[in-house]
């Protein structure tokens, strides 16, 4: 049952009794229509709570939770308050006072939380149920302790200073705050300093005065010192040797002495009388029209105004000391501090389970989790992991935590392979925000922007588990990086914790386990096991050593076991064996709860289905994979090119047309090509980077391509193909892709899968051909592949169903200057997405099987759920994602469920990842 702390009844007269504390049980929350259940994370004491224990406060009662100040998370609600779910909120400490500046509209209806019969709810409890109208979203910069210290003292101080003193509490005015050290007095000090006032304080001890000066006070005096008012007058500015206002919470003779320093018409604002319930008021004050104004708490409107001011000015209430949990003895020590007036700031009780939560597994039992908050935490937030927590985390990781430094590496090397050996760098810094690009200017700025703040150099799977648990429990954005190849920067994320899997050497060594027989209901035959650290060239080389063929892409440095397989994975043998994801027999992964799971056709079958083609950074971190091993194949590979001047394009385009028309013949023969068509302005250039013919000899390749090459000869196009025969896939594939240019920020790419149906009618084919020709002649580049991964083995998985009817996969690009301004980038991105690609979508619409390969895509595809995943698959995939990651631990742009999140302040012409990640 939920618990709370109340006072226990004993005999005694008011002022002579001191009621002990007792723990009580409170009912399970049952919110009404517009009510919210707040699971409290901290509460704070006020002097009224001490008065309640001394029976000096009206309406004191027993069995009612104490305290009026609190902060917490809304964990459930009635139907009318659902908009508050998962938000961290402050509680208005009083109810029944809306907006009247004079006082509560109906005094008998006004009640303060905690310890009295008029409002039988308090914040020294596991939870509290309140009308949602009494909630304010908590400023993000405040810690739980600071937030709990704010409501009652902040509201009381706000009204006493801002409402009651009015124009006498503006820039350059002299304000005296008495009794500094208490919560209200300190809030008045913070408010007045923020407004530009000259603030002076009184206290019974010099230590508190010194602390107040550090907070912005101009000076202070001890009210125990004889003639202190004369000393204070000597501190006032020469041009303004008087006080404009006094804000007091003590009573006694402090005010009467201070009043001698007030200007004519000055204000004395009194919010309490903790020293004496009486005070002297001199005739001289009357003659000088000095006003005494009582002030207590404040209205709902004033509470909202106060919270907004704190948010805008980034003010932090002062916390004297805190204890944790509903511990009677520890809470009693806070009351002792208050009785002895030894505190400087608020006395706070933190609530909730804090034992081991930063690194523990998610057992689903605790509804109050950091990951339920509206936004992922960001460096500088109150709840961003402190240095002590990060140090402990690093110790548990064995020193593997890296504070990220941007690479700016193109200054030193020219190959994109360098990105694989850096914990956060990526091939496309455009999506990072371009804030640390190569420069010859030593005074230029270099910031992390969209790069993760910290990275784990993971060398074992336990470090990955720790990283996932720490990110989930700390509400950190989590990024996963193997090599950084993804076209739209999915491994980026401002403020994120990154898990870098490149150096998982113990997992890489698992490839030496090599080929073993694998048997299940769907497959019986040789299989190859490899770990998450393996890249494409490594798995191909290892497979050759075992005399088998394993599917991998032509870009050898791509991370193989993670993003390549999970995204579907096309390869030069796709027309024979289909997609790389179709080869997977089993996965081992660490899911969002931090636990190992095996996914296969018989174990966690839904996860197994989704991981094969459903995308990366969605379900978990893959640690190892078992794939089918096919017999060793021999390959013939050919490279060729031809050119034409722009004013003599007829033959050039007839040759391109002949090549395009041959796609059905080529794919039926199990071949694959990778080509580019360039328009350099002075020349048109067709470059066949590789024509890949698995299971073909040079003779059978020549027979296959002879009709195409004969057409080129008839067009008087001179060309000599460089054709080579290889004994294995690895040797043929090695070096085919070439070295990528790294650090590209001047190019925006988009792609389209083109279905076989285009080649089935002259009208459709002609429309396709003319569209590609028009794209190139407009000055753009077009590249792509012919392949037909038609699923001959009828594998059922999450690979986009459009792949099963694909004949070709093409890409185009829009170039922009490296130093393009955000507006220029946005215009170029919009032109690519909505103008250039619009004609491609008409040629290959979604309804006809035209889609997009999610690994090589434009981030601005408007219908990305269907384009990337498929109309049939996306709803099923989303349901599996919600099951395995219900708290949103994993995120990547355009990944499953990413439409539930948004990047705030992260746009830079394109969807850069340099903003705060928040729930929509």
PDB file of C-alpha atoms in Angstrom, residues 578-732:
ATOM      1  CA  UNK A 578      17.803 -12.697 -52.608  1.00  0.00           C
ATOM      2  CA  UNK A 579      18.358 -10.194 -49.755  1.00  0.00           C
ATOM      3  CA  UNK A 580      21.016 -10.595 -47.076  1.00  0.00           C
ATOM      4  CA  UNK A 581      18.345 -10.476 -44.354  1.00  0.00           C
ATOM      5  CA  UNK A 582      16.798 -13.591 -45.887  1.00  0.00           C
ATOM      6  CA  UNK A 583      19.949 -15.527 -44.968  1.00  0.00           C
ATOM      7  CA  UNK A 584      19.683 -14.944 -41.206  1.00  0.00           C
ATOM      8  CA  UNK A 585      18.933 -18.054 -39.129  1.00  0.00           C
ATOM      9  CA  UNK A 586      19.245 -16.594 -35.624  1.00  0.00           C
ATOM     10  CA  UNK A 587      20.191 -13.432 -33.756  1.00  0.00           C
ATOM     11  CA  UNK A 588      21.455 -12.743 -30.267  1.00  0.00           C
ATOM     12  CA  UNK A 589      20.622  -9.219 -29.119  1.00  0.00           C
ATOM     13  CA  UNK A 590      20.398  -7.058 -25.999  1.00  0.00           C
ATOM     14  CA  UNK A 591      16.943  -5.515 -25.799  1.00  0.00           C
ATOM     15  CA  UNK A 592      15.681  -2.318 -24.187  1.00  0.00           C
ATOM     16  CA  UNK A 593      15.363  -3.941 -20.747  1.00  0.00           C
ATOM     17  CA  UNK A 594      19.104  -4.734 -20.787  1.00  0.00           C
ATOM     18  CA  UNK A 595      18.722  -8.472 -21.190  1.00  0.00           C
ATOM     19  CA  UNK A 596      20.070 -10.997 -23.694  1.00  0.00           C
ATOM     20  CA  UNK A 597      17.551 -12.629 -25.988  1.00  0.00           C
ATOM     21  CA  UNK A 598      17.853 -15.141 -28.786  1.00  0.00           C
ATOM     22  CA  UNK A 599      15.623 -14.590 -31.788  1.00  0.00           C
ATOM     23  CA  UNK A 600      14.954 -17.382 -34.247  1.00  0.00           C
ATOM     24  CA  UNK A 601      12.039 -19.029 -36.000  1.00  0.00           C
ATOM     25  CA  UNK A 602      11.266 -20.955 -32.806  1.00  0.00           C
ATOM     26  CA  UNK A 603      12.295 -18.475 -30.082  1.00  0.00           C
ATOM     27  CA  UNK A 604      10.936 -14.915 -29.954  1.00  0.00           C
ATOM     28  CA  UNK A 605       9.681 -15.419 -33.486  1.00  0.00           C
ATOM     29  CA  UNK A 606       8.131 -11.941 -33.717  1.00  0.00           C
ATOM     30  CA  UNK A 607      11.453 -10.294 -32.907  1.00  0.00           C
ATOM     31  CA  UNK A 608      13.225 -12.589 -35.372  1.00  0.00           C
ATOM     32  CA  UNK A 609      10.765 -11.598 -38.106  1.00  0.00           C
ATOM     33  CA  UNK A 610      11.265  -7.891 -37.383  1.00  0.00           C
ATOM     34  CA  UNK A 611      15.059  -7.904 -37.089  1.00  0.00           C
ATOM     35  CA  UNK A 612      15.359  -9.313 -40.614  1.00  0.00           C
ATOM     36  CA  UNK A 613      14.670  -6.179 -42.632  1.00  0.00           C
ATOM     37  CA  UNK A 614      12.794  -4.035 -40.113  1.00  0.00           C
ATOM     38  CA  UNK A 615      15.610  -1.536 -39.712  1.00  0.00           C
ATOM     39  CA  UNK A 616      18.316  -0.627 -37.262  1.00  0.00           C
ATOM     40  CA  UNK A 617      18.275   1.044 -33.800  1.00  0.00           C
ATOM     41  CA  UNK A 618      14.767  -0.122 -33.035  1.00  0.00           C
ATOM     42  CA  UNK A 619      14.569  -3.421 -31.176  1.00  0.00           C
ATOM     43  CA  UNK A 620      17.951  -3.802 -29.504  1.00  0.00           C
ATOM     44  CA  UNK A 621      21.702  -4.035 -30.020  1.00  0.00           C
ATOM     45  CA  UNK A 622      22.661  -7.092 -32.056  1.00  0.00           C
ATOM     46  CA  UNK A 623      25.669  -8.949 -30.640  1.00  0.00           C
ATOM     47  CA  UNK A 624      25.914 -11.969 -32.926  1.00  0.00           C
ATOM     48  CA  UNK A 625      24.189 -13.576 -35.884  1.00  0.00           C
ATOM     49  CA  UNK A 626      24.023 -16.953 -37.628  1.00  0.00           C
ATOM     50  CA  UNK A 627      23.538 -16.895 -41.415  1.00  0.00           C
ATOM     51  CA  UNK A 628      23.246 -19.409 -44.206  1.00  0.00           C
ATOM     52  CA  UNK A 629      26.513 -20.340 -45.900  1.00  0.00           C
ATOM     53  CA  UNK A 630      26.145 -21.076 -49.597  1.00  0.00           C
ATOM     54  CA  UNK A 631      28.548 -23.012 -51.793  1.00  0.00           C
ATOM     55  CA  UNK A 632      31.575 -21.148 -53.036  1.00  0.00           C
ATOM     56  CA  UNK A 633      30.688 -19.358 -56.277  1.00  0.00           C
ATOM     57  CA  UNK A 634      32.848 -18.159 -59.145  1.00  0.00           C
ATOM     58  CA  UNK A 635      32.319 -14.676 -60.538  1.00  0.00           C
ATOM     59  CA  UNK A 636      32.973 -12.764 -63.716  1.00  0.00           C
ATOM     60  CA  UNK A 637      33.221  -8.998 -63.287  1.00  0.00           C
ATOM     61  CA  UNK A 638      33.357  -6.353 -65.998  1.00  0.00           C
ATOM     62  CA  UNK A 639      34.080  -2.622 -65.964  1.00  0.00           C
ATOM     63  CA  UNK A 640      33.482  -0.251 -68.873  1.00  0.00           C
ATOM     64  CA  UNK A 641      32.453   3.311 -69.775  1.00  0.00           C
ATOM     65  CA  UNK A 642      31.416   5.528 -72.676  1.00  0.00           C
ATOM     66  CA  UNK A 643      31.036   9.287 -73.148  1.00  0.00           C
ATOM     67  CA  UNK A 644      29.449  11.908 -75.379  1.00  0.00           C
ATOM     68  CA  UNK A 645      29.447  15.679 -75.709  1.00  0.00           C
ATOM     69  CA  UNK A 646      26.203  17.367 -74.589  1.00  0.00           C
ATOM     70  CA  UNK A 647      25.579  18.624 -78.131  1.00  0.00           C
ATOM     71  CA  UNK A 648      25.787  15.070 -79.492  1.00  0.00           C
ATOM     72  CA  UNK A 649      23.647  13.096 -77.112  1.00  0.00           C
ATOM     73  CA  UNK A 650      21.496  10.983 -79.424  1.00  0.00           C
ATOM     74  CA  UNK A 651      23.863   8.014 -79.604  1.00  0.00           C
ATOM     75  CA  UNK A 652      24.735   8.318 -75.908  1.00  0.00           C
ATOM     76  CA  UNK A 653      21.125   8.060 -74.823  1.00  0.00           C
ATOM     77  CA  UNK A 654      20.362   5.265 -77.285  1.00  0.00           C
ATOM     78  CA  UNK A 655      23.189   3.333 -75.647  1.00  0.00           C
ATOM     79  CA  UNK A 656      21.825   4.044 -72.156  1.00  0.00           C
ATOM     80  CA  UNK A 657      18.378   3.022 -73.373  1.00  0.00           C
ATOM     81  CA  UNK A 658      19.789  -0.261 -74.694  1.00  0.00           C
ATOM     82  CA  UNK A 659      21.337  -0.935 -71.305  1.00  0.00           C
ATOM     83  CA  UNK A 660      18.140  -0.142 -69.387  1.00  0.00           C
ATOM     84  CA  UNK A 661      16.052  -2.317 -71.724  1.00  0.00           C
ATOM     85  CA  UNK A 662      18.371  -5.258 -71.015  1.00  0.00           C
ATOM     86  CA  UNK A 663      17.637  -5.284 -67.280  1.00  0.00           C
ATOM     87  CA  UNK A 664      15.098  -8.174 -67.401  1.00  0.00           C
ATOM     88  CA  UNK A 665      17.567 -10.306 -69.371  1.00  0.00           C
ATOM     89  CA  UNK A 666      20.427  -9.461 -67.033  1.00  0.00           C
ATOM     90  CA  UNK A 667      18.511 -10.058 -63.793  1.00  0.00           C
ATOM     91  CA  UNK A 668      17.070 -13.346 -65.064  1.00  0.00           C
ATOM     92  CA  UNK A 669      20.672 -14.440 -65.551  1.00  0.00           C
ATOM     93  CA  UNK A 670      21.406 -13.692 -61.875  1.00  0.00           C
ATOM     94  CA  UNK A 671      23.632 -10.685 -62.541  1.00  0.00           C
ATOM     95  CA  UNK A 672      24.019  -7.320 -60.819  1.00  0.00           C
ATOM     96  CA  UNK A 673      25.497  -3.993 -61.840  1.00  0.00           C
ATOM     97  CA  UNK A 674      26.523  -0.724 -60.242  1.00  0.00           C
ATOM     98  CA  UNK A 675      26.758   2.283 -62.561  1.00  0.00           C
ATOM     99  CA  UNK A 676      26.680   6.104 -62.721  1.00  0.00           C
ATOM    100  CA  UNK A 677      25.559   8.579 -65.384  1.00  0.00           C
ATOM    101  CA  UNK A 678      27.305  11.951 -64.966  1.00  0.00           C
ATOM    102  CA  UNK A 679      26.563  15.274 -66.603  1.00  0.00           C
ATOM    103  CA  UNK A 680      29.699  17.388 -66.276  1.00  0.00           C
ATOM    104  CA  UNK A 681      28.357  20.174 -68.483  1.00  0.00           C
ATOM    105  CA  UNK A 682      31.021  19.592 -71.125  1.00  0.00           C
ATOM    106  CA  UNK A 683      30.585  15.820 -71.347  1.00  0.00           C
ATOM    107  CA  UNK A 684      28.068  13.081 -70.557  1.00  0.00           C
ATOM    108  CA  UNK A 685      29.732  10.090 -68.931  1.00  0.00           C
ATOM    109  CA  UNK A 686      28.414   6.544 -68.364  1.00  0.00           C
ATOM    110  CA  UNK A 687      30.556   4.646 -65.876  1.00  0.00           C
ATOM    111  CA  UNK A 688      29.977   0.940 -65.213  1.00  0.00           C
ATOM    112  CA  UNK A 689      31.705   0.632 -61.847  1.00  0.00           C
ATOM    113  CA  UNK A 690      31.098  -3.102 -61.928  1.00  0.00           C
ATOM    114  CA  UNK A 691      28.997  -5.597 -63.819  1.00  0.00           C
ATOM    115  CA  UNK A 692      28.893  -8.587 -61.485  1.00  0.00           C
ATOM    116  CA  UNK A 693      28.019 -11.997 -62.963  1.00  0.00           C
ATOM    117  CA  UNK A 694      27.969 -14.773 -60.309  1.00  0.00           C
ATOM    118  CA  UNK A 695      28.219 -18.328 -61.605  1.00  0.00           C
ATOM    119  CA  UNK A 696      29.273 -17.051 -65.027  1.00  0.00           C
ATOM    120  CA  UNK A 697      32.444 -17.716 -66.956  1.00  0.00           C
ATOM    121  CA  UNK A 698      33.865 -15.054 -69.230  1.00  0.00           C
ATOM    122  CA  UNK A 699      32.367 -16.936 -72.152  1.00  0.00           C
ATOM    123  CA  UNK A 700      28.853 -17.062 -70.692  1.00  0.00           C
ATOM    124  CA  UNK A 701      29.157 -13.404 -69.666  1.00  0.00           C
ATOM    125  CA  UNK A 702      30.094 -12.427 -73.214  1.00  0.00           C
ATOM    126  CA  UNK A 703      27.173 -14.401 -74.584  1.00  0.00           C
ATOM    127  CA  UNK A 704      24.816 -12.679 -72.162  1.00  0.00           C
ATOM    128  CA  UNK A 705      26.005  -9.148 -72.924  1.00  0.00           C
ATOM    129  CA  UNK A 706      26.747  -9.541 -76.641  1.00  0.00           C
ATOM    130  CA  UNK A 707      23.410  -8.069 -77.844  1.00  0.00           C
ATOM    131  CA  UNK A 708      23.941  -4.971 -75.708  1.00  0.00           C
ATOM    132  CA  UNK A 709      27.552  -4.444 -76.826  1.00  0.00           C
ATOM    133  CA  UNK A 710      26.517  -5.035 -80.452  1.00  0.00           C
ATOM    134  CA  UNK A 711      24.033  -2.166 -80.147  1.00  0.00           C
ATOM    135  CA  UNK A 712      26.809   0.086 -78.876  1.00  0.00           C
ATOM    136  CA  UNK A 713      28.977  -0.848 -81.856  1.00  0.00           C
ATOM    137  CA  UNK A 714      26.090  -0.053 -84.204  1.00  0.00           C
ATOM    138  CA  UNK A 715      25.897   3.377 -82.586  1.00  0.00           C
ATOM    139  CA  UNK A 716      29.653   3.868 -83.253  1.00  0.00           C
ATOM    140  CA  UNK A 717      30.361   3.962 -79.547  1.00  0.00           C
ATOM    141  CA  UNK A 718      33.904   2.795 -79.014  1.00  0.00           C
ATOM    142  CA  UNK A 719      34.419   0.857 -75.797  1.00  0.00           C
ATOM    143  CA  UNK A 720      36.609  -1.978 -74.518  1.00  0.00           C
ATOM    144  CA  UNK A 721      35.219  -3.772 -71.436  1.00  0.00           C
ATOM    145  CA  UNK A 722      37.722  -4.878 -68.803  1.00  0.00           C
ATOM    146  CA  UNK A 723      36.357  -8.316 -67.924  1.00  0.00           C
ATOM    147  CA  UNK A 724      37.939 -10.583 -65.310  1.00  0.00           C
ATOM    148  CA  UNK A 725      37.129 -14.027 -63.935  1.00  0.00           C
ATOM    149  CA  UNK A 726      37.438 -14.731 -60.182  1.00  0.00           C
ATOM    150  CA  UNK A 727      37.425 -18.013 -58.301  1.00  0.00           C
ATOM    151  CA  UNK A 728      35.372 -16.645 -55.380  1.00  0.00           C
ATOM    152  CA  UNK A 729      33.013 -13.852 -54.322  1.00  0.00           C
ATOM    153  CA  UNK A 730      35.488 -12.197 -51.943  1.00  0.00           C
ATOM    154  CA  UNK A 731      38.162 -11.692 -54.595  1.00  0.00           C
ATOM    155  CA  UNK A 732      35.652 -10.338 -57.098  1.00  0.00           C
TER     156      UNK A 732
END
